Coordinates of C-alpha atoms in Angstrom, one line a residue:
Chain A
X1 CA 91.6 -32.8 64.5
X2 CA 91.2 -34.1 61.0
X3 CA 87.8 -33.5 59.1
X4 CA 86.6 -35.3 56.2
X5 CA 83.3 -34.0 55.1
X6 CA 81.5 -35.3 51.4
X7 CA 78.7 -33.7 49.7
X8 CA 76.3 -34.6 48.5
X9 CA 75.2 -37.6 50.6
X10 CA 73.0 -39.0 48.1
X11 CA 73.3 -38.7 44.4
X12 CA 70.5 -39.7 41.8
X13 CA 71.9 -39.6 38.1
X14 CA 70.7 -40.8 34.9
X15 CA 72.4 -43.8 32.9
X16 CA 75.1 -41.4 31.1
X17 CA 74.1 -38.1 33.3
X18 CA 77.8 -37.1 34.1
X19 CA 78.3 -35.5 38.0
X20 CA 80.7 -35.0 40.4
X21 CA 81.0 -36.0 44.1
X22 CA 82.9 -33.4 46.4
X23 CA 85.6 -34.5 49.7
X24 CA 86.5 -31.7 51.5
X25 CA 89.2 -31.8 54.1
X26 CA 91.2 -30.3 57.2
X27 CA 94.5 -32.4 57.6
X28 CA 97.5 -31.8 59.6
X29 CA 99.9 -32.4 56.7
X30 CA 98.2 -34.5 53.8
X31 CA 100.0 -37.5 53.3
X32 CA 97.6 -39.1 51.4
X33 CA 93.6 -39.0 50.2
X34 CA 92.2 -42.1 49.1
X35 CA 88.6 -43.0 47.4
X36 CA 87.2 -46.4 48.0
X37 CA 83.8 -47.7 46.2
X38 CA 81.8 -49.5 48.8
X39 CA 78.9 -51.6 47.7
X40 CA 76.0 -52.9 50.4
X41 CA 77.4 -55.7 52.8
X42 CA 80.4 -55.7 51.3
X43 CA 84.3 -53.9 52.1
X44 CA 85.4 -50.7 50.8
X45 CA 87.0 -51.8 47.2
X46 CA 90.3 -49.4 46.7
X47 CA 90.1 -46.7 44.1
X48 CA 92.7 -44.3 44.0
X49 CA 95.6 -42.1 45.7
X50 CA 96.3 -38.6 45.6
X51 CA 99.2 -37.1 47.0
X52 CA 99.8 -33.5 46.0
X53 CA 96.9 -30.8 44.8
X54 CA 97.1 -30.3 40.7
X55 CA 97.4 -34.3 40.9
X56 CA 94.9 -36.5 38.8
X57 CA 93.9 -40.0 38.7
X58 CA 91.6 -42.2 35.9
X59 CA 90.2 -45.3 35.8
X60 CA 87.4 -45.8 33.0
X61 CA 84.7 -43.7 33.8
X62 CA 86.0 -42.4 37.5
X63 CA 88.7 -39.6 37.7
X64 CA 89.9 -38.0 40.8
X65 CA 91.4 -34.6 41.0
X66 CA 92.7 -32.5 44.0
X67 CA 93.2 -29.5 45.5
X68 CA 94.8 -28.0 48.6
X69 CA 91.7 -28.1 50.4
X70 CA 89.3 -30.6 48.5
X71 CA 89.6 -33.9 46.0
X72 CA 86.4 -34.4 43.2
X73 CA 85.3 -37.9 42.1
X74 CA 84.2 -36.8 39.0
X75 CA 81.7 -39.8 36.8
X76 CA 81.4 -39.3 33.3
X77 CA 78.6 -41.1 31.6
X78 CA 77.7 -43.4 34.9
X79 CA 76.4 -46.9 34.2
X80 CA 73.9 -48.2 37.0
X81 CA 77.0 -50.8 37.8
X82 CA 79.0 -47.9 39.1
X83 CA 75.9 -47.4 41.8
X84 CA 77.6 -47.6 45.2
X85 CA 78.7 -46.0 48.3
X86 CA 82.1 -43.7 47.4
X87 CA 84.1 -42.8 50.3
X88 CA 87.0 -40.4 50.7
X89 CA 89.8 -40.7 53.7
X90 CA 93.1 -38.4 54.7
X91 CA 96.2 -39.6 55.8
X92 CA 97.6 -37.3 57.9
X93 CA 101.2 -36.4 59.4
X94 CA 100.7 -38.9 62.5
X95 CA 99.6 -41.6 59.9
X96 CA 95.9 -41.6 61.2
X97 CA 93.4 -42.2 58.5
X98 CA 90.1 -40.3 58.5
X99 CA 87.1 -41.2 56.6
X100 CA 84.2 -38.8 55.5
X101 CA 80.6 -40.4 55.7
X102 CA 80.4 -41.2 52.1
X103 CA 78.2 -40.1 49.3
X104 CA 75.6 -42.9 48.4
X105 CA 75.1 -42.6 44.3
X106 CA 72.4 -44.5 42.7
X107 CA 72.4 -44.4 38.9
X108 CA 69.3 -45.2 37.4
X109 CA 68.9 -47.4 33.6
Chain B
X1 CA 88.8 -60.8 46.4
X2 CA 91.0 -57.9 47.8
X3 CA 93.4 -60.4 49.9
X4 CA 92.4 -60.4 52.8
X5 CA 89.9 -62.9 54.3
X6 CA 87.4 -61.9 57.7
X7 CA 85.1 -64.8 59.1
X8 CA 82.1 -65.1 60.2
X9 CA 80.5 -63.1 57.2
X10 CA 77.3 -62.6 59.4
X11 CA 77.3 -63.3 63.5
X12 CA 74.2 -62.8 65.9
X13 CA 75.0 -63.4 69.1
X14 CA 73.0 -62.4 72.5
X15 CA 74.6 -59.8 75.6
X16 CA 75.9 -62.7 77.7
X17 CA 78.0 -64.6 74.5
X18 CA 81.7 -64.4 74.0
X19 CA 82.6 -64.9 69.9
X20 CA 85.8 -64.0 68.3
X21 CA 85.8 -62.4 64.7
X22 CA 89.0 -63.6 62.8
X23 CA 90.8 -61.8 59.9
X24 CA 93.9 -63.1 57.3
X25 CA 95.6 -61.1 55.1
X26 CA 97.5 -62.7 52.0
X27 CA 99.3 -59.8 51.0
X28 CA 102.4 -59.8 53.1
X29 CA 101.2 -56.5 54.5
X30 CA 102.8 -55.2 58.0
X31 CA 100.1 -53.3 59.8
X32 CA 96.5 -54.5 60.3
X33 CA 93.5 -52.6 61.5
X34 CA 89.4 -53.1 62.8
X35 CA 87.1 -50.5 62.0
X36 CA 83.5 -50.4 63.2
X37 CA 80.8 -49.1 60.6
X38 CA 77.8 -48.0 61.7
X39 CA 74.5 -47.2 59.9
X40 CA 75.0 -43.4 58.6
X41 CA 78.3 -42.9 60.3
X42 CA 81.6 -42.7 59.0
X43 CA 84.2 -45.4 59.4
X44 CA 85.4 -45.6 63.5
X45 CA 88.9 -46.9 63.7
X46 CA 89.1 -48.9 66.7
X47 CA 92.6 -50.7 66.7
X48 CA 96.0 -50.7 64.7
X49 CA 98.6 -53.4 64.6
X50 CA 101.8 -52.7 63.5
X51 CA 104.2 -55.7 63.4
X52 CA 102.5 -57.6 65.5
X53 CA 102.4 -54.4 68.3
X54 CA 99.1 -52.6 69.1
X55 CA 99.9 -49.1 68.1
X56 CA 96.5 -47.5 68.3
X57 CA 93.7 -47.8 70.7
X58 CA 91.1 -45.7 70.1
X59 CA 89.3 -45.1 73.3
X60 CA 87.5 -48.7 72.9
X61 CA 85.9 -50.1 75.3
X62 CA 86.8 -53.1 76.8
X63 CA 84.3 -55.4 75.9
X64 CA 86.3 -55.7 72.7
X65 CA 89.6 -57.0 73.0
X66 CA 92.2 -57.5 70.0
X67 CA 94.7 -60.0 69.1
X68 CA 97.2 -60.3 66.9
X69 CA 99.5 -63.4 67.0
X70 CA 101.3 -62.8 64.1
X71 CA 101.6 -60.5 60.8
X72 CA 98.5 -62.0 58.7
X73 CA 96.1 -62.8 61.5
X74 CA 93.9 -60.6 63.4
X75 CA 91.7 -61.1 66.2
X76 CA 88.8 -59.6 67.6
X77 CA 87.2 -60.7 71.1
X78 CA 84.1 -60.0 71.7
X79 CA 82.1 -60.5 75.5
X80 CA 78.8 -58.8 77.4
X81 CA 78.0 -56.8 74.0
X82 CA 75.5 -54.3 73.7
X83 CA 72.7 -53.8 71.2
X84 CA 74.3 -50.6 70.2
X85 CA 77.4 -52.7 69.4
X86 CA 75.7 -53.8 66.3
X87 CA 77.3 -53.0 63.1
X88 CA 79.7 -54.2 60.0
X89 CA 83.0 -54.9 61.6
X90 CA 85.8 -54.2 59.1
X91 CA 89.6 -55.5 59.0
X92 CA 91.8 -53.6 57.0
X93 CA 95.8 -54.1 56.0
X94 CA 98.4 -52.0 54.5
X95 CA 102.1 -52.3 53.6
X96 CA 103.2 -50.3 56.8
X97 CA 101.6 -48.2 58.7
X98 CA 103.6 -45.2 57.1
X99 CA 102.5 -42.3 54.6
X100 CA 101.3 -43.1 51.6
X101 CA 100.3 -46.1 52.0
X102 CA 96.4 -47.3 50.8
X103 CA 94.5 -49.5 52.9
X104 CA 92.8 -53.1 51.8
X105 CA 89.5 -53.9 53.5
X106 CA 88.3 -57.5 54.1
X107 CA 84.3 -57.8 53.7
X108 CA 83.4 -57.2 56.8
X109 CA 81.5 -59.1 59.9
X110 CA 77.6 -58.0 59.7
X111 CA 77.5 -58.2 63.7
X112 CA 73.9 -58.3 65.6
X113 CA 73.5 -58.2 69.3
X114 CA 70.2 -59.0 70.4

């Protein structure tokens, strides 16, 4: 059975106090990890895809890496808009898609 | 807006009620999917449409009942809920249901069962 497990599940940062949130998974053959950005009430907002470990993503002040066993979200000088719940999911060999419970990041002004 | 479209935004309805939750998707996406989000707990897949066929069913019970009448339109039934049934109900669509393939999520249906 798949597992998607992220650490930690709450993150307070200072405006501009760079971090990293952690996904680490079991996956029957990786076909895909994903991070969404999920804000209260709302849907999970697409972020990025990984396919292969050594890969890397960017987008402004967000970049996802991965490895064979885990994927960082890492935030480099975090503005209190990118406050949120981020959420990693696997895609496995049978095409089922597993989340983790999310890490809840509040950056504070 | 991500593309696709669930209504109601908010529903409170009591045990005895039947309501249906209804989701469009604009993309031109093949596979569409309800996923139940509860308070601290990961996203529960509950049912996956592929072309119109119900490929998934993930040990739901029946109380909820899908639909899918065609490729951008989902369904979902709802009759003699319970309180633990409350929780944002999320539709989801992708190009296929195959590898590699990201997921969009509508904005959910904040249910309460009272």
């Amino acid at each position: 059975e798949d597992q998607v497990t992220q650490s930690p599940e709450a993150l307070r940062l200072q405006e501009g106090e760079s971090s990293s949130l952690n996904c680490s998974y079991t996956v029957s053959g990786l076909r895909g990890l994903f991070w969404y950005r999920q804000d209260p009430g709302k849907g999970p907002e697409f972020l990025f895809t990984l396919y292969s470990a050594g890969e890397e993503k960017e987008k402004e002040r967000l970049k996802a890496t991965l490895t064979k066993k885990e994927s960082f979200l890492h935030i480099t000088a975090p503005k209190p808009e990118d406050s949120a719940t981020y959420l990693c999911a696997v895609r496995d060999a049978g095409n089922m898609l597993t989340f983790g419970g999310g890490t809840r990041l509040m950056v504070k002004p | 807006e991500t593309g696709v479209t669930q209504t109601p935004r908010h529903l409170v309805m009591g045990m005895t009620n039947k309501k249906s939750l209804k989701c469009e998707q604009h993309l031109g996406h093949n596979a569409m999917y309800w996923y139940k989000q509860s308070a601290k707990k990961p996203l529960e897949l509950m049912f996956v449409y592929s072309l119109e066929e119900r490929v998934e069913n993930n040990s739901v019970p029946s109380r909820f009942s899908p639909e899918c009448p065609n490729s951008s339109h989902l369904f979902l039934h709802l009759h003699t809920l319970q309180p633990e049934d409350s929780a944002l109900y999320l539709c989801a669509s992708s190009q296929s249901r195959g590898a590699s393939t990201e997921a969009f999520f509508g904005q959910g249906t904040r249910l309460t069962v009272v």
